[in-house]
């Protein structure tokens, strides 16, 4: 089979839009749709199917404004209305969270941004996370659009957690199938000596939940290896040492390069991911660069995860289903 024909056969064309896979296990570019123009029902169905199949999809050259961004999210579910947002978020759109300046975050807690990052980096894979994974009902999906991007650096990478689960050996799959784990905001943070404003912030905003270590996807039925380097504190019932070793192995599995796709942002780029079936790596190569990077995010409300045994996640502190 020629390469062209092979590609054509893998490229799905529905409703005038084209879905082009970009990596072996995850990621597809979607062409032929104007997100600001209000995609019709058939296009919405095609995008939804592509997100479920490829876990993250990418659009280029879009002209979405805040209202269009929220309207787009509404076609796929209920946008999350955030109670607390950064200073840069547009006040008239409570669904939109704007990341305007990474350097602002550490400053909020009286630290250089670099120090704040360093104190939070309890493992080398820490940057890998799903959005709001310590909540009892993490968002189902995130739609992120780029306004201003650096000329280089600042890419985002996603990993497919269904593929990671499927790639485990059969004995390991049955071992993890029955486990649960505590996910918590602020895991592994190394406090500053004396009064640390970030520790106070964490205590005031504690969020923790017990999630199944393997989640059954509510739409596709796939089993998802529900781990990340950011929120997972401890596997329930294992000793601290056992839990640390097993988690390290699982997070390494979950971030194996073959399960990932990396995206180079341009102004007008949009990434739309299934937050239940993926983790993503926040950019870590641009903190030392002095380029602005302005991104806007809308999340779509999700449900309480359920394990293979049918048991749902349970809140430990700080979150209740549907209440942000
Ligand atoms: Fe994120």
PDB file of C-alpha atoms and ligand atoms in Angstrom:
ATOM      1  CA  UNK A   1       0.000   0.000   0.000  1.00  0.00           C
ATOM      2  CA  UNK A   2       1.398   3.401  -0.863  1.00  0.00           C
ATOM      3  CA  UNK A   3       1.887   5.873   1.912  1.00  0.00           C
ATOM      4  CA  UNK A   4      -0.655   8.241   0.374  1.00  0.00           C
ATOM      5  CA  UNK A   5      -3.301   5.561   0.187  1.00  0.00           C
ATOM      6  CA  UNK A   6      -2.577   4.337   3.710  1.00  0.00           C
ATOM      7  CA  UNK A   7      -2.915   7.851   5.016  1.00  0.00           C
ATOM      8  CA  UNK A   8      -6.083   8.468   3.074  1.00  0.00           C
ATOM      9  CA  UNK A   9      -7.648   5.328   4.502  1.00  0.00           C
ATOM     10  CA  UNK A  10      -6.816   6.358   8.023  1.00  0.00           C
ATOM     11  CA  UNK A  11      -8.038   9.897   7.511  1.00  0.00           C
ATOM     12  CA  UNK A  12     -11.691  10.144   8.350  1.00  0.00           C
ATOM     13  CA  UNK A  13     -13.839  12.579   6.402  1.00  0.00           C
ATOM     14  CA  UNK A  14     -17.247  13.264   7.841  1.00  0.00           C
ATOM     15  CA  UNK A  15     -19.495  16.261   7.557  1.00  0.00           C
ATOM     16  CA  UNK A  16     -16.907  18.047   5.426  1.00  0.00           C
ATOM     17  CA  UNK A  17     -14.294  17.871   8.139  1.00  0.00           C
ATOM     18  CA  UNK A  18     -11.114  15.876   8.010  1.00  0.00           C
ATOM     19  CA  UNK A  19      -9.502  14.085  10.948  1.00  0.00           C
ATOM     20  CA  UNK A  20      -5.783  13.430  10.437  1.00  0.00           C
ATOM     21  CA  UNK A  21      -4.061  11.316  13.101  1.00  0.00           C
ATOM     22  CA  UNK A  22      -0.652  12.661  14.045  1.00  0.00           C
ATOM     23  CA  UNK A  23       0.858  10.052  16.387  1.00  0.00           C
ATOM     24  CA  UNK A  24       0.473   6.313  16.794  1.00  0.00           C
ATOM     25  CA  UNK A  25      -1.651   6.267  19.924  1.00  0.00           C
ATOM     26  CA  UNK A  26      -2.963   9.770  20.425  1.00  0.00           C
ATOM     27  CA  UNK A  27      -3.685  13.068  18.745  1.00  0.00           C
ATOM     28  CA  UNK A  28      -5.377  14.145  15.525  1.00  0.00           C
ATOM     29  CA  UNK A  29      -5.551  17.377  13.584  1.00  0.00           C
ATOM     30  CA  UNK A  30      -8.998  18.453  12.488  1.00  0.00           C
ATOM     31  CA  UNK A  31      -9.279  20.400   9.257  1.00  0.00           C
ATOM     32  CA  UNK A  32     -12.207  22.018   7.497  1.00  0.00           C
ATOM     33  CA  UNK A  33     -14.117  23.379  10.460  1.00  0.00           C
ATOM     34  CA  UNK A  34     -14.583  26.994  11.527  1.00  0.00           C
ATOM     35  CA  UNK A  35     -15.106  26.810  15.277  1.00  0.00           C
ATOM     36  CA  UNK A  36     -16.167  30.457  15.506  1.00  0.00           C
ATOM     37  CA  UNK A  37     -18.782  29.958  12.794  1.00  0.00           C
ATOM     38  CA  UNK A  38     -20.831  27.603  14.967  1.00  0.00           C
ATOM     39  CA  UNK A  39     -20.206  24.063  13.673  1.00  0.00           C
ATOM     40  CA  UNK A  40     -23.412  22.214  12.740  1.00  0.00           C
ATOM     41  CA  UNK A  41     -24.634  19.085  14.550  1.00  0.00           C
ATOM     42  CA  UNK A  42     -22.849  16.724  12.170  1.00  0.00           C
ATOM     43  CA  UNK A  43     -19.533  18.544  12.674  1.00  0.00           C
ATOM     44  CA  UNK A  44     -20.016  18.528  16.434  1.00  0.00           C
ATOM     45  CA  UNK A  45     -20.672  14.774  16.326  1.00  0.00           C
ATOM     46  CA  UNK A  46     -17.550  14.243  14.209  1.00  0.00           C
ATOM     47  CA  UNK A  47     -15.413  16.297  16.603  1.00  0.00           C
ATOM     48  CA  UNK A  48     -16.832  14.444  19.604  1.00  0.00           C
ATOM     49  CA  UNK A  49     -16.037  11.090  17.976  1.00  0.00           C
ATOM     50  CA  UNK A  50     -12.494  12.243  17.159  1.00  0.00           C
ATOM     51  CA  UNK A  51     -11.894  13.399  20.740  1.00  0.00           C
ATOM     52  CA  UNK A  52     -13.050  10.023  22.050  1.00  0.00           C
ATOM     53  CA  UNK A  53     -10.954   8.109  19.524  1.00  0.00           C
ATOM     54  CA  UNK A  54      -7.780  10.232  19.539  1.00  0.00           C
ATOM     55  CA  UNK A  55      -8.048  11.705  23.070  1.00  0.00           C
ATOM     56  CA  UNK A  56      -6.815  15.134  21.969  1.00  0.00           C
ATOM     57  CA  UNK A  57      -7.565  17.003  18.755  1.00  0.00           C
ATOM     58  CA  UNK A  58      -5.950  20.108  17.345  1.00  0.00           C
ATOM     59  CA  UNK A  59      -7.312  22.973  15.261  1.00  0.00           C
ATOM     60  CA  UNK A  60      -5.239  25.692  13.614  1.00  0.00           C
ATOM     61  CA  UNK A  61      -5.988  29.258  12.591  1.00  0.00           C
ATOM     62  CA  UNK A  62      -9.244  29.633  14.516  1.00  0.00           C
ATOM     63  CA  UNK A  63     -10.808  33.045  15.264  1.00  0.00           C
ATOM     64  CA  UNK A  64     -12.562  32.271  18.533  1.00  0.00           C
ATOM     65  CA  UNK A  65     -13.224  35.088  20.971  1.00  0.00           C
ATOM     66  CA  UNK A  66     -14.340  34.518  24.568  1.00  0.00           C
ATOM     67  CA  UNK A  67     -18.049  34.279  23.715  1.00  0.00           C
ATOM     68  CA  UNK A  68     -17.332  31.903  20.825  1.00  0.00           C
ATOM     69  CA  UNK A  69     -15.095  29.773  23.018  1.00  0.00           C
ATOM     70  CA  UNK A  70     -17.806  29.354  25.671  1.00  0.00           C
ATOM     71  CA  UNK A  71     -20.478  28.750  23.010  1.00  0.00           C
ATOM     72  CA  UNK A  72     -18.303  26.037  21.463  1.00  0.00           C
ATOM     73  CA  UNK A  73     -17.852  24.313  24.837  1.00  0.00           C
ATOM     74  CA  UNK A  74     -21.621  24.380  25.361  1.00  0.00           C
ATOM     75  CA  UNK A  75     -22.102  22.224  22.286  1.00  0.00           C
ATOM     76  CA  UNK A  76     -20.241  19.434  24.073  1.00  0.00           C
ATOM     77  CA  UNK A  77     -21.453  19.779  27.651  1.00  0.00           C
ATOM     78  CA  UNK A  78     -21.816  22.139  30.567  1.00  0.00           C
ATOM     79  CA  UNK A  79     -18.905  24.597  30.919  1.00  0.00           C
ATOM     80  CA  UNK A  80     -17.452  24.760  34.404  1.00  0.00           C
ATOM     81  CA  UNK A  81     -17.992  28.116  36.105  1.00  0.00           C
ATOM     82  CA  UNK A  82     -14.916  28.801  38.149  1.00  0.00           C
ATOM     83  CA  UNK A  83     -15.239  30.378  41.586  1.00  0.00           C
ATOM     84  CA  UNK A  84     -11.624  31.572  41.601  1.00  0.00           C
ATOM     85  CA  UNK A  85      -9.718  32.719  38.573  1.00  0.00           C
ATOM     86  CA  UNK A  86      -6.520  34.579  37.847  1.00  0.00           C
ATOM     87  CA  UNK A  87      -6.374  38.350  37.584  1.00  0.00           C
ATOM     88  CA  UNK A  88      -6.084  38.079  33.841  1.00  0.00           C
ATOM     89  CA  UNK A  89      -9.352  36.202  33.343  1.00  0.00           C
ATOM     90  CA  UNK A  90     -12.089  38.208  31.628  1.00  0.00           C
ATOM     91  CA  UNK A  91     -14.532  39.196  34.397  1.00  0.00           C
ATOM     92  CA  UNK A  92     -17.619  38.934  32.177  1.00  0.00           C
ATOM     93  CA  UNK A  93     -16.885  35.297  31.256  1.00  0.00           C
ATOM     94  CA  UNK A  94     -16.760  33.201  34.452  1.00  0.00           C
ATOM     95  CA  UNK A  95     -16.227  30.063  32.361  1.00  0.00           C
ATOM     96  CA  UNK A  96     -12.892  31.318  30.995  1.00  0.00           C
ATOM     97  CA  UNK A  97      -9.619  30.920  32.809  1.00  0.00           C
ATOM     98  CA  UNK A  98      -6.729  32.865  31.359  1.00  0.00           C
ATOM     99  CA  UNK A  99      -3.109  31.963  31.902  1.00  0.00           C
ATOM    100  CA  UNK A 100      -1.467  35.256  31.159  1.00  0.00           C
ATOM    101  CA  UNK A 101       1.814  35.194  32.894  1.00  0.00           C
ATOM    102  CA  UNK A 102       3.398  32.149  34.479  1.00  0.00           C
ATOM    103  CA  UNK A 103       5.691  34.363  36.494  1.00  0.00           C
ATOM    104  CA  UNK A 104       2.721  35.788  38.362  1.00  0.00           C
ATOM    105  CA  UNK A 105       1.959  32.522  40.156  1.00  0.00           C
ATOM    106  CA  UNK A 106       5.006  32.152  42.383  1.00  0.00           C
ATOM    107  CA  UNK A 107       4.797  35.867  43.103  1.00  0.00           C
ATOM    108  CA  UNK A 108       1.363  35.411  44.645  1.00  0.00           C
ATOM    109  CA  UNK A 109       3.055  33.408  47.380  1.00  0.00           C
ATOM    110  CA  UNK A 110       6.032  35.693  47.866  1.00  0.00           C
ATOM    111  CA  UNK A 111       8.443  33.560  45.878  1.00  0.00           C
ATOM    112  CA  UNK A 112      10.346  33.784  42.652  1.00  0.00           C
ATOM    113  CA  UNK A 113       8.400  31.656  40.199  1.00  0.00           C
ATOM    114  CA  UNK A 114      11.381  29.321  39.768  1.00  0.00           C
ATOM    115  CA  UNK A 115      11.604  28.631  43.478  1.00  0.00           C
ATOM    116  CA  UNK A 116       7.911  27.871  43.657  1.00  0.00           C
ATOM    117  CA  UNK A 117       8.259  25.400  40.777  1.00  0.00           C
ATOM    118  CA  UNK A 118      11.295  23.783  42.409  1.00  0.00           C
ATOM    119  CA  UNK A 119       9.578  23.326  45.750  1.00  0.00           C
ATOM    120  CA  UNK A 120       6.630  21.631  44.083  1.00  0.00           C
ATOM    121  CA  UNK A 121       8.704  19.259  41.948  1.00  0.00           C
ATOM    122  CA  UNK A 122       8.711  16.164  44.145  1.00  0.00           C
ATOM    123  CA  UNK A 123       9.290  13.878  41.147  1.00  0.00           C
ATOM    124  CA  UNK A 124      10.708  14.454  37.689  1.00  0.00           C
ATOM    125  CA  UNK A 125       7.330  13.583  36.182  1.00  0.00           C
ATOM    126  CA  UNK A 126       5.448  16.056  38.351  1.00  0.00           C
ATOM    127  CA  UNK A 127       4.303  18.269  35.495  1.00  0.00           C
ATOM    128  CA  UNK A 128       2.058  15.485  34.157  1.00  0.00           C
ATOM    129  CA  UNK A 129      -1.519  16.013  35.279  1.00  0.00           C
ATOM    130  CA  UNK A 130      -5.153  15.926  34.328  1.00  0.00           C
ATOM    131  CA  UNK A 131      -7.046  19.142  35.013  1.00  0.00           C
ATOM    132  CA  UNK A 132      -8.466  19.345  38.565  1.00  0.00           C
ATOM    133  CA  UNK A 133      -7.769  15.655  39.195  1.00  0.00           C
ATOM    134  CA  UNK A 134      -8.039  15.966  42.979  1.00  0.00           C
ATOM    135  CA  UNK A 135     -11.745  16.829  42.695  1.00  0.00           C
ATOM    136  CA  UNK A 136     -14.237  14.016  43.086  1.00  0.00           C
ATOM    137  CA  UNK A 137     -15.593  14.873  39.617  1.00  0.00           C
ATOM    138  CA  UNK A 138     -12.724  16.112  37.440  1.00  0.00           C
ATOM    139  CA  UNK A 139     -13.728  17.899  34.215  1.00  0.00           C
ATOM    140  CA  UNK A 140     -14.652  15.633  31.304  1.00  0.00           C
ATOM    141  CA  UNK A 141     -12.792  17.743  28.767  1.00  0.00           C
ATOM    142  CA  UNK A 142     -10.786  20.909  28.318  1.00  0.00           C
ATOM    143  CA  UNK A 143     -10.745  23.281  25.362  1.00  0.00           C
ATOM    144  CA  UNK A 144      -7.612  25.433  25.375  1.00  0.00           C
ATOM    145  CA  UNK A 145      -7.000  28.209  22.880  1.00  0.00           C
ATOM    146  CA  UNK A 146      -3.807  30.136  22.263  1.00  0.00           C
ATOM    147  CA  UNK A 147      -3.835  33.913  21.934  1.00  0.00           C
ATOM    148  CA  UNK A 148      -0.161  34.837  22.286  1.00  0.00           C
ATOM    149  CA  UNK A 149       2.565  32.212  22.048  1.00  0.00           C
ATOM    150  CA  UNK A 150       6.344  32.343  22.367  1.00  0.00           C
ATOM    151  CA  UNK A 151       8.374  32.084  19.143  1.00  0.00           C
ATOM    152  CA  UNK A 152       9.843  28.873  20.535  1.00  0.00           C
ATOM    153  CA  UNK A 153       9.274  26.766  23.639  1.00  0.00           C
ATOM    154  CA  UNK A 154       6.017  26.289  25.509  1.00  0.00           C
ATOM    155  CA  UNK A 155       4.721  23.189  23.704  1.00  0.00           C
ATOM    156  CA  UNK A 156       2.185  20.970  25.467  1.00  0.00           C
ATOM    157  CA  UNK A 157       2.368  17.162  25.485  1.00  0.00           C
ATOM    158  CA  UNK A 158      -0.487  14.712  26.132  1.00  0.00           C
ATOM    159  CA  UNK A 159      -0.438  11.014  26.940  1.00  0.00           C
ATOM    160  CA  UNK A 160      -3.114   8.364  26.303  1.00  0.00           C
ATOM    161  CA  UNK A 161      -3.989   6.595  29.559  1.00  0.00           C
ATOM    162  CA  UNK A 162      -6.160   3.965  27.859  1.00  0.00           C
ATOM    163  CA  UNK A 163      -3.150   2.918  25.768  1.00  0.00           C
ATOM    164  CA  UNK A 164      -0.972   2.954  28.888  1.00  0.00           C
ATOM    165  CA  UNK A 165      -3.393   0.627  30.678  1.00  0.00           C
ATOM    166  CA  UNK A 166      -3.643  -1.688  27.662  1.00  0.00           C
ATOM    167  CA  UNK A 167       0.155  -1.820  27.488  1.00  0.00           C
ATOM    168  CA  UNK A 168       0.535  -3.225  30.998  1.00  0.00           C
ATOM    169  CA  UNK A 169       1.093  -6.966  31.399  1.00  0.00           C
ATOM    170  CA  UNK A 170      -2.009  -8.991  32.228  1.00  0.00           C
ATOM    171  CA  UNK A 171      -0.935  -9.716  35.829  1.00  0.00           C
ATOM    172  CA  UNK A 172      -0.238  -6.015  36.413  1.00  0.00           C
ATOM    173  CA  UNK A 173      -3.611  -5.042  34.918  1.00  0.00           C
ATOM    174  CA  UNK A 174      -5.452  -7.344  37.287  1.00  0.00           C
ATOM    175  CA  UNK A 175      -3.368  -6.054  40.202  1.00  0.00           C
ATOM    176  CA  UNK A 176      -4.169  -2.397  39.528  1.00  0.00           C
ATOM    177  CA  UNK A 177      -7.821  -3.085  38.587  1.00  0.00           C
ATOM    178  CA  UNK A 178      -8.773  -3.507  42.227  1.00  0.00           C
ATOM    179  CA  UNK A 179      -6.795  -0.603  43.678  1.00  0.00           C
ATOM    180  CA  UNK A 180      -7.748   2.915  44.692  1.00  0.00           C
ATOM    181  CA  UNK A 181      -5.610   5.941  45.442  1.00  0.00           C
ATOM    182  CA  UNK A 182      -5.745   9.257  47.234  1.00  0.00           C
ATOM    183  CA  UNK A 183      -5.363  12.296  44.958  1.00  0.00           C
ATOM    184  CA  UNK A 184      -4.618  15.565  46.664  1.00  0.00           C
ATOM    185  CA  UNK A 185      -3.687  19.136  45.775  1.00  0.00           C
ATOM    186  CA  UNK A 186      -0.151  20.054  46.805  1.00  0.00           C
ATOM    187  CA  UNK A 187       1.382  16.573  47.017  1.00  0.00           C
ATOM    188  CA  UNK A 188       5.089  16.616  47.820  1.00  0.00           C
ATOM    189  CA  UNK A 189       5.446  20.374  48.279  1.00  0.00           C
ATOM    190  CA  UNK A 190       8.602  21.242  50.197  1.00  0.00           C
ATOM    191  CA  UNK A 191       7.686  24.121  52.563  1.00  0.00           C
ATOM    192  CA  UNK A 192       9.885  27.186  52.978  1.00  0.00           C
ATOM    193  CA  UNK A 193      11.367  27.761  56.403  1.00  0.00           C
ATOM    194  CA  UNK A 194       9.127  29.947  58.561  1.00  0.00           C
ATOM    195  CA  UNK A 195       5.783  31.232  57.387  1.00  0.00           C
ATOM    196  CA  UNK A 196       5.042  29.914  53.910  1.00  0.00           C
ATOM    197  CA  UNK A 197       2.129  31.576  52.115  1.00  0.00           C
ATOM    198  CA  UNK A 198       1.769  28.633  49.755  1.00  0.00           C
ATOM    199  CA  UNK A 199       1.353  26.177  52.643  1.00  0.00           C
ATOM    200  CA  UNK A 200      -1.354  28.461  54.043  1.00  0.00           C
ATOM    201  CA  UNK A 201      -2.977  28.568  50.611  1.00  0.00           C
ATOM    202  CA  UNK A 202      -2.942  24.755  50.400  1.00  0.00           C
ATOM    203  CA  UNK A 203      -4.454  24.425  53.864  1.00  0.00           C
ATOM    204  CA  UNK A 204      -7.181  26.929  52.989  1.00  0.00           C
ATOM    205  CA  UNK A 205      -7.990  25.240  49.686  1.00  0.00           C
ATOM    206  CA  UNK A 206      -7.551  21.561  50.464  1.00  0.00           C
ATOM    207  CA  UNK A 207      -8.957  19.220  47.865  1.00  0.00           C
ATOM    208  CA  UNK A 208      -8.577  15.454  48.077  1.00  0.00           C
ATOM    209  CA  UNK A 209     -10.486  12.473  46.741  1.00  0.00           C
ATOM    210  CA  UNK A 210     -10.110   8.737  46.601  1.00  0.00           C
ATOM    211  CA  UNK A 211     -10.271   7.601  42.976  1.00  0.00           C
ATOM    212  CA  UNK A 212     -10.065   4.121  41.466  1.00  0.00           C
ATOM    213  CA  UNK A 213      -6.571   3.492  40.107  1.00  0.00           C
ATOM    214  CA  UNK A 214      -8.269   2.177  36.988  1.00  0.00           C
ATOM    215  CA  UNK A 215     -11.217   4.172  35.753  1.00  0.00           C
ATOM    216  CA  UNK A 216     -13.837   2.877  33.327  1.00  0.00           C
ATOM    217  CA  UNK A 217     -14.453   5.563  30.712  1.00  0.00           C
ATOM    218  CA  UNK A 218     -18.136   6.532  30.909  1.00  0.00           C
ATOM    219  CA  UNK A 219     -18.538   6.794  27.117  1.00  0.00           C
ATOM    220  CA  UNK A 220     -16.062   4.412  25.491  1.00  0.00           C
ATOM    221  CA  UNK A 221     -15.953   1.812  28.272  1.00  0.00           C
ATOM    222  CA  UNK A 222     -12.154   1.738  27.992  1.00  0.00           C
ATOM    223  CA  UNK A 223     -10.102   1.150  31.101  1.00  0.00           C
ATOM    224  CA  UNK A 224      -7.973   4.177  31.957  1.00  0.00           C
ATOM    225  CA  UNK A 225      -4.831   4.048  34.088  1.00  0.00           C
ATOM    226  CA  UNK A 226      -5.820   6.889  36.416  1.00  0.00           C
ATOM    227  CA  UNK A 227      -2.414   8.127  37.554  1.00  0.00           C
ATOM    228  CA  UNK A 228      -0.384  11.296  37.159  1.00  0.00           C
ATOM    229  CA  UNK A 229       2.701  12.936  38.616  1.00  0.00           C
ATOM    230  CA  UNK A 230       0.822  15.804  40.206  1.00  0.00           C
ATOM    231  CA  UNK A 231      -2.044  14.732  42.468  1.00  0.00           C
ATOM    232  CA  UNK A 232      -1.585  11.068  43.367  1.00  0.00           C
ATOM    233  CA  UNK A 233      -0.444  10.774  46.956  1.00  0.00           C
ATOM    234  CA  UNK A 234      -0.853   7.169  48.019  1.00  0.00           C
ATOM    235  CA  UNK A 235      -2.372   3.890  46.886  1.00  0.00           C
ATOM    236  CA  UNK A 236      -4.943   2.858  49.467  1.00  0.00           C
ATOM    237  CA  UNK A 237      -4.004  -0.202  51.496  1.00  0.00           C
ATOM    238  CA  UNK A 238      -0.374  -0.383  50.343  1.00  0.00           C
ATOM    239  CA  UNK A 239       2.519   0.596  52.574  1.00  0.00           C
ATOM    240  CA  UNK A 240       4.134   3.949  51.871  1.00  0.00           C
ATOM    241  CA  UNK A 241       7.142   2.195  50.306  1.00  0.00           C
ATOM    242  CA  UNK A 242       5.043  -0.167  48.177  1.00  0.00           C
ATOM    243  CA  UNK A 243       2.844   2.682  47.029  1.00  0.00           C
ATOM    244  CA  UNK A 244       5.809   4.885  46.074  1.00  0.00           C
ATOM    245  CA  UNK A 245       7.423   2.142  43.991  1.00  0.00           C
ATOM    246  CA  UNK A 246       4.207   1.094  42.253  1.00  0.00           C
ATOM    247  CA  UNK A 247       3.206   4.698  41.505  1.00  0.00           C
ATOM    248  CA  UNK A 248       6.611   5.523  40.107  1.00  0.00           C
ATOM    249  CA  UNK A 249       6.398   2.551  37.766  1.00  0.00           C
ATOM    250  CA  UNK A 250       2.822   3.371  36.709  1.00  0.00           C
ATOM    251  CA  UNK A 251       3.530   7.054  36.047  1.00  0.00           C
ATOM    252  CA  UNK A 252       6.555   6.025  33.972  1.00  0.00           C
ATOM    253  CA  UNK A 253       4.325   3.658  32.008  1.00  0.00           C
ATOM    254  CA  UNK A 254       1.699   6.364  31.599  1.00  0.00           C
ATOM    255  CA  UNK A 255       4.211   8.811  30.123  1.00  0.00           C
ATOM    256  CA  UNK A 256       6.092   6.464  27.809  1.00  0.00           C
ATOM    257  CA  UNK A 257       6.961   8.461  24.661  1.00  0.00           C
ATOM    258  CA  UNK A 258       4.969   6.120  22.393  1.00  0.00           C
ATOM    259  CA  UNK A 259       1.741   7.054  24.176  1.00  0.00           C
ATOM    260  CA  UNK A 260       2.322  10.784  23.751  1.00  0.00           C
ATOM    261  CA  UNK A 261       1.829  13.588  21.275  1.00  0.00           C
ATOM    262  CA  UNK A 262       3.397  17.032  21.420  1.00  0.00           C
ATOM    263  CA  UNK A 263       1.794  20.186  20.058  1.00  0.00           C
ATOM    264  CA  UNK A 264       3.463  23.364  18.861  1.00  0.00           C
ATOM    265  CA  UNK A 265       1.130  26.278  19.538  1.00  0.00           C
ATOM    266  CA  UNK A 266       0.423  29.123  17.129  1.00  0.00           C
ATOM    267  CA  UNK A 267      -1.897  32.076  17.714  1.00  0.00           C
ATOM    268  CA  UNK A 268      -5.394  30.750  16.961  1.00  0.00           C
ATOM    269  CA  UNK A 269      -4.519  27.136  17.785  1.00  0.00           C
ATOM    270  CA  UNK A 270      -7.075  25.185  19.781  1.00  0.00           C
ATOM    271  CA  UNK A 271      -6.553  21.873  21.584  1.00  0.00           C
ATOM    272  CA  UNK A 272      -9.550  19.890  22.782  1.00  0.00           C
ATOM    273  CA  UNK A 273      -8.846  16.907  25.015  1.00  0.00           C
ATOM    274  CA  UNK A 274     -10.642  14.179  26.883  1.00  0.00           C
ATOM    275  CA  UNK A 275      -9.534  14.965  30.437  1.00  0.00           C
ATOM    276  CA  UNK A 276     -10.755  11.523  31.578  1.00  0.00           C
ATOM    277  CA  UNK A 277      -8.476   9.542  29.280  1.00  0.00           C
ATOM    278  CA  UNK A 278      -5.328  11.679  29.174  1.00  0.00           C
ATOM    279  CA  UNK A 279      -2.756  13.493  31.205  1.00  0.00           C
ATOM    280  CA  UNK A 280      -0.800  16.435  29.861  1.00  0.00           C
ATOM    281  CA  UNK A 281       2.532  18.008  30.573  1.00  0.00           C
ATOM    282  CA  UNK A 282       2.480  21.690  31.300  1.00  0.00           C
ATOM    283  CA  UNK A 283       5.284  23.456  29.447  1.00  0.00           C
ATOM    284  CA  UNK A 284       8.453  23.565  31.500  1.00  0.00           C
ATOM    285  CA  UNK A 285      10.953  24.849  28.959  1.00  0.00           C
ATOM    286  CA  UNK A 286       9.823  28.469  28.808  1.00  0.00           C
ATOM    287  CA  UNK A 287      10.054  29.689  32.420  1.00  0.00           C
ATOM    288  CA  UNK A 288      13.520  31.088  31.711  1.00  0.00           C
ATOM    289  CA  UNK A 289      12.411  32.748  28.469  1.00  0.00           C
ATOM    290  CA  UNK A 290      11.018  36.235  28.564  1.00  0.00           C
ATOM    291  CA  UNK A 291       8.195  35.708  26.064  1.00  0.00           C
ATOM    292  CA  UNK A 292       4.542  36.302  26.837  1.00  0.00           C
ATOM    293  CA  UNK A 293       2.195  33.340  26.533  1.00  0.00           C
ATOM    294  CA  UNK A 294      -1.536  33.960  26.818  1.00  0.00           C
ATOM    295  CA  UNK A 295      -3.895  30.987  26.770  1.00  0.00           C
ATOM    296  CA  UNK A 296      -7.615  30.718  27.519  1.00  0.00           C
ATOM    297  CA  UNK A 297      -9.216  27.585  28.902  1.00  0.00           C
ATOM    298  CA  UNK A 298     -12.795  26.387  29.180  1.00  0.00           C
ATOM    299  CA  UNK A 299     -13.460  23.075  30.917  1.00  0.00           C
ATOM    300  CA  UNK A 300     -16.530  20.897  30.499  1.00  0.00           C
ATOM    301  CA  UNK A 301     -18.050  19.444  33.662  1.00  0.00           C
ATOM    302  CA  UNK A 302     -17.380  15.768  34.284  1.00  0.00           C
ATOM    303  CA  UNK A 303     -18.809  12.957  36.353  1.00  0.00           C
ATOM    304  CA  UNK A 304     -17.622  10.990  39.366  1.00  0.00           C
ATOM    305  CA  UNK A 305     -15.222   8.275  38.128  1.00  0.00           C
ATOM    306  CA  UNK A 306     -16.088   4.614  38.538  1.00  0.00           C
ATOM    307  CA  UNK A 307     -13.721   1.651  38.817  1.00  0.00           C
ATOM    308  CA  UNK A 308     -14.002  -1.758  37.133  1.00  0.00           C
ATOM    309  CA  UNK A 309     -15.844  -2.997  40.244  1.00  0.00           C
ATOM    310  CA  UNK A 310     -18.470  -0.273  39.841  1.00  0.00           C
ATOM    311  CA  UNK A 311     -17.347   1.653  42.912  1.00  0.00           C
ATOM    312  CA  UNK A 312     -17.327   5.413  42.449  1.00  0.00           C
ATOM    313  CA  UNK A 313     -14.692   7.834  43.679  1.00  0.00           C
ATOM    314  CA  UNK A 314     -15.379   9.493  46.996  1.00  0.00           C
ATOM    315  CA  UNK A 315     -14.522  12.993  48.163  1.00  0.00           C
ATOM    316  CA  UNK A 316     -12.156  13.213  51.118  1.00  0.00           C
ATOM    317  CA  UNK A 317     -12.129  16.974  51.445  1.00  0.00           C
ATOM    318  CA  UNK A 318     -12.891  20.132  49.527  1.00  0.00           C
ATOM    319  CA  UNK A 319     -15.062  18.999  46.620  1.00  0.00           C
ATOM    320  CA  UNK A 320     -18.579  17.722  46.023  1.00  0.00           C
ATOM    321  CA  UNK A 321     -20.036  16.484  42.730  1.00  0.00           C
ATOM    322  CA  UNK A 322     -21.115  19.366  40.541  1.00  0.00           C
ATOM    323  CA  UNK A 323     -20.170  22.050  43.064  1.00  0.00           C
ATOM    324  CA  UNK A 324     -17.158  24.194  42.150  1.00  0.00           C
TER     325      UNK A 324
HETATM  326 FE1  LIG B   1      -3.623  21.462  32.721  1.00  0.00          FE
END
